[in-house]
Every structure is written in structure tokens, then in C-alpha cells.
Tab-separated table of C-alpha atoms in Angstrom:
chain	number	residue	atom	x	y	z
Q	1	ASN	CA	17.869	-10.091	2.174
Q	2	ALA	CA	15.271	-9.021	4.753
Q	3	GLY	CA	13.472	-6.375	2.432
Q	4	VAL	CA	11.814	-3.728	4.505
Q	5	THR	CA	11.932	-3.971	8.310
Q	6	GLN	CA	10.103	-1.824	10.911
Q	7	THR	CA	10.599	-1.442	14.576
Q	8	PRO	CA	8.836	-1.905	16.988
Q	9	LYS	CA	5.915	-4.072	15.986
Q	10	PHE	CA	3.642	-2.758	18.693
Q	11	GLN	CA	3.664	0.293	20.665
Q	12	VAL	CA	1.175	1.768	23.355
Q	13	LEU	CA	1.671	5.472	24.106
Q	14	LYS	CA	-0.178	7.945	26.376
Q	15	THR	CA	-1.549	11.167	24.831
Q	16	GLY	CA	1.340	13.686	24.666
Q	17	GLN	CA	4.144	11.325	24.662
Q	18	SER	CA	6.643	11.157	21.636
Q	19	MET	CA	8.148	8.506	19.828
Q	20	THR	CA	9.936	7.432	16.692
Q	21	LEU	CA	9.094	4.437	14.340
Q	22	GLN	CA	12.139	3.179	12.492
Q	23	CYS	CA	12.252	1.652	9.006
Q	24	ALA	CA	15.115	0.267	7.098
Q	25	GLN	CA	15.526	-1.308	3.498
Q	26	ASP	CA	18.328	-3.562	2.142
Q	27	MET	CA	17.300	-3.375	-1.585
Q	28	ASN	CA	19.377	-0.243	-2.415
Q	29	HIS	CA	16.183	1.568	-3.276
Q	30	ASN	CA	16.212	5.259	-3.700
Q	31	SER	CA	12.494	5.963	-2.482
Q	32	MET	CA	10.964	5.286	0.840
Q	33	TYR	CA	7.380	6.005	2.063
Q	34	TRP	CA	5.452	6.012	5.340
Q	35	TYR	CA	1.698	5.103	5.396
Q	36	ARG	CA	-0.980	4.628	7.892
Q	37	GLN	CA	-3.733	2.262	7.667
Q	38	ASP	CA	-7.027	2.723	9.240
Q	39	PRO	CA	-10.064	0.435	9.073
Q	40	GLY	CA	-12.094	0.946	5.947
Q	41	MET	CA	-9.676	3.537	4.625
Q	42	GLY	CA	-7.032	1.685	2.704
Q	43	LEU	CA	-3.606	3.033	3.112
Q	44	ARG	CA	-2.930	6.785	3.165
Q	45	LEU	CA	0.450	8.392	2.284
Q	46	ILE	CA	1.938	10.483	5.395
Q	47	TYR	CA	5.491	11.465	3.972
Q	48	TYR	CA	7.792	10.228	1.372
Q	49	SER	CA	11.432	10.532	0.429
Q	50	ALA	CA	12.654	10.333	-3.104
Q	51	SER	CA	16.360	10.301	-2.173
Q	52	GLU	CA	18.717	10.740	0.637
Q	53	GLY	CA	18.293	14.248	1.990
Q	54	THR	CA	14.871	14.975	0.580
Q	55	THR	CA	11.253	14.479	2.093
Q	56	ASP	CA	7.886	15.462	0.996
Q	57	LYS	CA	4.432	15.576	2.464
Q	58	GLY	CA	1.813	13.104	1.379
Q	59	GLU	CA	-1.845	13.214	1.928
Q	60	VAL	CA	-2.064	13.103	5.865
Q	61	PRO	CA	1.266	14.684	7.108
Q	62	ASN	CA	-0.116	16.768	10.050
Q	63	GLY	CA	1.367	15.556	13.591
Q	64	TYR	CA	4.376	13.755	11.818
Q	65	ASN	CA	7.953	14.397	11.050
Q	66	VAL	CA	10.208	12.329	9.014
Q	67	SER	CA	13.880	11.906	8.808
Q	68	ARG	CA	15.788	10.233	5.903
Q	69	LEU	CA	18.770	9.363	7.795
Q	70	ASN	CA	20.800	7.768	4.850
Q	71	LYS	CA	19.831	5.658	1.848
Q	72	ARG	CA	18.670	2.591	3.960
Q	73	GLU	CA	16.774	4.298	6.805
Q	74	PHE	CA	13.695	6.538	7.056
Q	75	SER	CA	12.166	7.366	10.457
Q	76	LEU	CA	8.749	8.743	11.405
Q	77	ARG	CA	8.362	10.658	14.569
Q	78	LEU	CA	5.436	11.613	16.545
Q	79	GLU	CA	6.365	14.665	18.688
Q	80	SER	CA	3.007	14.801	20.814
Q	81	ALA	CA	0.957	11.805	20.182
Q	82	ALA	CA	-2.878	11.851	20.072
Q	83	PRO	CA	-5.559	9.313	19.975
Q	84	SER	CA	-6.366	10.079	16.457
Q	85	GLN	CA	-2.860	8.741	15.466
Q	86	THR	CA	-3.699	5.286	16.715
Q	87	SER	CA	-3.177	3.207	13.665
Q	88	VAL	CA	-1.064	0.877	11.770
Q	89	TYR	CA	1.923	2.283	10.240
Q	90	PHE	CA	3.611	0.842	7.055
Q	91	CYS	CA	6.947	1.731	5.571
Q	92	ALA	CA	7.502	1.129	1.961
Q	93	SER	CA	10.373	1.393	-0.578
Q	94	SER	CA	10.786	1.515	-4.299
Q	95	GLN	CA	13.606	1.427	-6.673
Q	96	LYS	CA	13.244	4.861	-8.525
Q	97	GLY	CA	14.113	8.369	-7.164
Q	98	THR	CA	13.314	11.808	-8.177
Q	99	SER	CA	15.051	11.824	-11.509
Q	100	GLY	CA	13.450	8.658	-12.592
Q	101	PHE	CA	10.103	8.353	-10.766
Q	102	SER	CA	7.834	6.145	-12.655
Q	103	SER	CA	4.180	5.179	-12.272
Q	104	THR	CA	5.184	1.538	-12.914
Q	105	ASP	CA	7.586	1.486	-9.953
Q	106	THR	CA	6.771	-1.222	-7.482
Q	107	GLN	CA	6.633	-0.393	-3.697
Q	108	TYR	CA	7.728	-3.131	-1.156
Q	109	PHE	CA	6.198	-2.877	2.141
Q	110	GLY	CA	7.392	-3.747	5.709
Q	111	PRO	CA	5.425	-5.760	8.241
Q	112	GLY	CA	3.832	-2.706	10.020
Q	113	THR	CA	3.915	-1.127	13.298
Q	114	ARG	CA	0.667	-1.315	15.398
Q	115	LEU	CA	0.365	1.961	17.458
Q	116	THR	CA	-2.288	2.676	20.162
Q	117	VAL	CA	-2.376	6.076	21.777
Q	118	LEU	CA	-4.592	6.295	24.759
U	1	ALA	CA	-6.836	13.258	-10.039
U	2	GLN	CA	-6.210	9.525	-9.559
U	3	SER	CA	-8.667	7.256	-7.415
U	4	VAL	CA	-9.971	3.664	-7.280
U	5	THR	CA	-13.110	2.385	-6.056
U	6	GLN	CA	-13.397	-1.086	-4.728
U	7	LEU	CA	-17.151	-2.052	-5.141
U	8	ASP	CA	-17.327	-4.615	-2.504
U	9	SER	CA	-16.182	-4.229	1.190
U	10	HIS	CA	-16.627	-7.956	1.795
U	11	VAL	CA	-16.773	-11.021	-0.602
U	12	SER	CA	-17.366	-14.647	0.676
U	13	VAL	CA	-16.893	-17.630	-1.655
U	14	SER	CA	-16.674	-21.538	-1.044
U	15	GLU	CA	-13.306	-23.196	-1.430
U	16	GLY	CA	-13.005	-24.288	-5.138
U	17	THR	CA	-15.486	-21.673	-6.478
U	18	PRO	CA	-14.157	-18.536	-8.475
U	19	VAL	CA	-13.244	-15.311	-7.016
U	20	LEU	CA	-14.123	-11.995	-8.486
U	21	LEU	CA	-13.021	-8.704	-6.645
U	22	ARG	CA	-14.130	-5.513	-8.537
U	23	CYS	CA	-12.187	-2.431	-8.956
U	24	ASN	CA	-12.967	0.805	-10.873
U	25	TYR	CA	-10.279	3.367	-11.501
U	26	SER	CA	-10.304	7.195	-12.274
U	27	SER	CA	-7.304	8.512	-13.803
U	28	SER	CA	-6.352	11.499	-16.200
U	29	TYR	CA	-4.042	9.466	-18.356
U	30	SER	CA	-3.005	5.955	-18.887
U	31	PRO	CA	-2.831	4.470	-15.368
U	32	SER	CA	-0.500	1.980	-13.831
U	33	LEU	CA	-2.736	-0.424	-11.601
U	34	PHE	CA	-1.737	-2.654	-8.846
U	35	TRP	CA	-3.361	-5.325	-6.699
U	36	TYR	CA	-1.870	-6.029	-3.173
U	37	VAL	CA	-2.905	-8.455	-0.737
U	38	GLN	CA	-2.617	-8.268	3.031
U	39	HIS	CA	-2.988	-11.319	5.131
U	40	PRO	CA	-3.862	-11.063	8.763
U	41	ASN	CA	-1.301	-8.969	10.815
U	42	LYS	CA	1.065	-8.928	7.876
U	43	GLY	CA	2.458	-6.395	5.457
U	44	LEU	CA	1.271	-5.942	2.084
U	45	GLN	CA	2.302	-8.100	-0.888
U	46	LEU	CA	2.206	-7.422	-4.549
U	47	LEU	CA	-0.046	-9.676	-6.482
U	48	LEU	CA	0.207	-8.101	-9.975
U	49	LYS	CA	0.500	-4.967	-11.758
U	50	TYR	CA	-0.583	-3.448	-15.189
U	51	THR	CA	1.654	-1.069	-16.761
U	52	SER	CA	0.198	-0.641	-20.351
U	53	ALA	CA	1.417	-3.746	-21.740
U	54	ALA	CA	-0.874	-6.858	-22.131
U	55	THR	CA	-4.383	-5.854	-20.741
U	56	LEU	CA	-4.715	-9.344	-19.119
U	57	VAL	CA	-2.124	-9.533	-16.285
U	58	LYS	CA	-1.115	-12.631	-14.420
U	59	GLY	CA	-0.005	-12.466	-10.933
U	60	ILE	CA	1.165	-14.824	-8.120
U	61	ASN	CA	-0.975	-17.650	-6.567
U	62	GLY	CA	-3.182	-18.131	-9.856
U	63	PHE	CA	-4.525	-14.687	-9.738
U	64	GLU	CA	-5.115	-12.484	-12.796
U	65	ALA	CA	-6.674	-9.039	-13.610
U	66	GLU	CA	-7.868	-7.579	-16.789
U	67	PHE	CA	-7.630	-3.839	-17.697
U	68	LYS	CA	-10.544	-2.538	-19.537
U	69	LYS	CA	-10.229	1.052	-20.572
U	70	SER	CA	-13.761	1.521	-21.833
U	71	GLU	CA	-15.218	0.308	-18.638
U	72	THR	CA	-12.276	1.897	-16.313
U	73	SER	CA	-12.117	-1.400	-14.749
U	74	PHE	CA	-9.377	-3.628	-13.272
U	75	HIS	CA	-11.217	-6.566	-11.618
U	76	LEU	CA	-9.117	-9.242	-9.968
U	77	THR	CA	-10.273	-12.981	-10.614
U	78	LYS	CA	-9.105	-16.488	-9.786
U	79	PRO	CA	-10.766	-19.597	-11.144
U	80	SER	CA	-10.667	-21.608	-7.894
U	81	ALA	CA	-10.428	-20.293	-4.289
U	82	HIS	CA	-8.216	-21.791	-1.856
U	83	MET	CA	-8.518	-21.387	1.957
U	84	SER	CA	-5.091	-19.637	2.036
U	85	ASP	CA	-6.632	-16.796	-0.250
U	86	ALA	CA	-8.533	-15.417	2.649
U	87	ALA	CA	-7.177	-11.836	3.223
U	88	GLU	CA	-7.800	-8.258	2.419
U	89	TYR	CA	-7.143	-7.251	-1.119
U	90	PHE	CA	-6.280	-3.662	-2.165
U	91	CYS	CA	-6.652	-2.191	-5.762
U	92	VAL	CA	-4.239	0.650	-6.142
U	93	VAL	CA	-3.542	3.104	-8.881
U	94	SER	CA	-0.368	4.957	-9.349
U	95	GLY	CA	-0.063	8.704	-10.050
U	96	ASP	CA	1.491	9.492	-13.481
U	97	ARG	CA	2.004	13.350	-13.700
U	98	GLY	CA	3.682	15.946	-11.732
U	99	SER	CA	3.758	15.912	-8.011
U	100	THR	CA	1.652	12.669	-7.923
U	101	LEU	CA	4.117	10.836	-10.156
U	102	GLY	CA	4.918	7.482	-8.493
U	103	ARG	CA	2.502	7.995	-5.695
U	104	LEU	CA	0.134	5.195	-4.816
U	105	TYR	CA	-3.665	5.822	-4.213
U	106	PHE	CA	-5.427	2.780	-2.526
U	107	GLY	CA	-8.879	1.747	-2.564
U	108	ARG	CA	-10.533	0.880	0.940
U	109	GLY	CA	-9.915	-2.703	0.443
U	110	THR	CA	-12.044	-6.052	-0.080
U	111	GLN	CA	-12.012	-8.563	2.608
U	112	LEU	CA	-12.102	-12.082	1.135
U	113	THR	CA	-13.568	-14.883	3.191
U	114	VAL	CA	-13.223	-18.455	1.988
U	115	TRP	CA	-15.648	-21.091	3.431
U	116	PRO	CA	-14.558	-24.867	3.530
């Protein structure tokens, strides 16, 4: 049981390049999330998915797209990377879905992807 | 709207002395509150959570937190710090209504340093 896994662990891009960050969970969770972490800012929600086939914007969605490929996998795409997207990206998952969203639901986090855009 | 404020960006303690990490929250309704820990270059791990049951919540590794509604606080404590406690700690509140339901709102983090 690996929990939440993310690939790659590190990535360096040039401005304007594109890339996709991959996330998978093996806990049969319904909901998945993408966050970015910047120094002194805590984590901020980019996008989330309450169930397979649905996605919603979080606090900072601009410049990103997501795909909920199936129940296990949730990818984050940067179409044209910018230096402002240099950050550490975390994927998370939780049990509940749209019909049963709960404020008590615990989110489980992956190890993160450290992205640098030059 | 939900938010949390971590009152200290850095806390330093000596090994074996008590730890206090302070957090105040803002929420329109009865909140769910969490503390997560992040060790260097690692993901986030749940320490404990409050979900309107007992106001004193015990977590892993000897940490506990007390929910005080009158003070809108949820401070994290540990009686005796260990070197392995050195990490960044995040206080988190969960949205409990409408479009915010289940979404997490993070504080800016408190970096805990433990001196030998």
C-alpha cells in the first residue's frame, strides 16, 4: 500500500515549455487534490476532483489544467510554464466524494514534486 | 470564510523542554481543525484532527491540541521535545459549507527547531 505517489520528484523547465505532473493513489479514495507550496505561504489549492469525471477550480487555478483519468489518477498540466510557477506541488486524496463531502475528511498527501521554471 | 493564523513563523526549543505552537482560526460555523507536520523534503503527515468531539485531541508522537471556542484557538503542544520533532507544522481548517465543504485552508506554517 503505497498511499499517494507522485512523479517526477524533481523537474526543471524553461519558460514556455509544457509538462504534466502525475499523481496516483491506491486507497480507493473518491477525492483528489493538487496544491502548490511556496515559502511562507502554506499550501494553496489549485484544482480538485470530487469524483471520476469531475474537476473544480481551487484558489490558484490560472495557468494549470487537470485531468481525472480514472479513480486512481489525477494529473496536473502546465501548458506554458512561467517562472511564477516555480514551486513544490503536492497531490492529496481523501475518502469522501461530492455526495458525502465532509469537513472532517482527512486528506493524505504525496511526497511532492519540486518544479523550477527558468 | 475560513482561515487560520499561525502566530509564530519560527519556534526554537531545547530538547526535553515543552513545545507550544500557536494557531487561531476564523470560521463561520463549528470548524474541523487539523495539524499537519512536514519534515524536510517530505510530504505532509497528519498529526491530529478536531471534529467537534472531545476538545482535547491527542495525536501521534506525543502531540496534543486543545480546541478553545471562546478564544478561537487550536494550539499544538508536546510536553518534551525530541530532536526528531524538528520540522514545519501547519494548522489547517476545513471548509464546512457550500462550495468550501471539505476544502482545506492552510496557515503559513511554523518552523520548529530543536536544539540539543
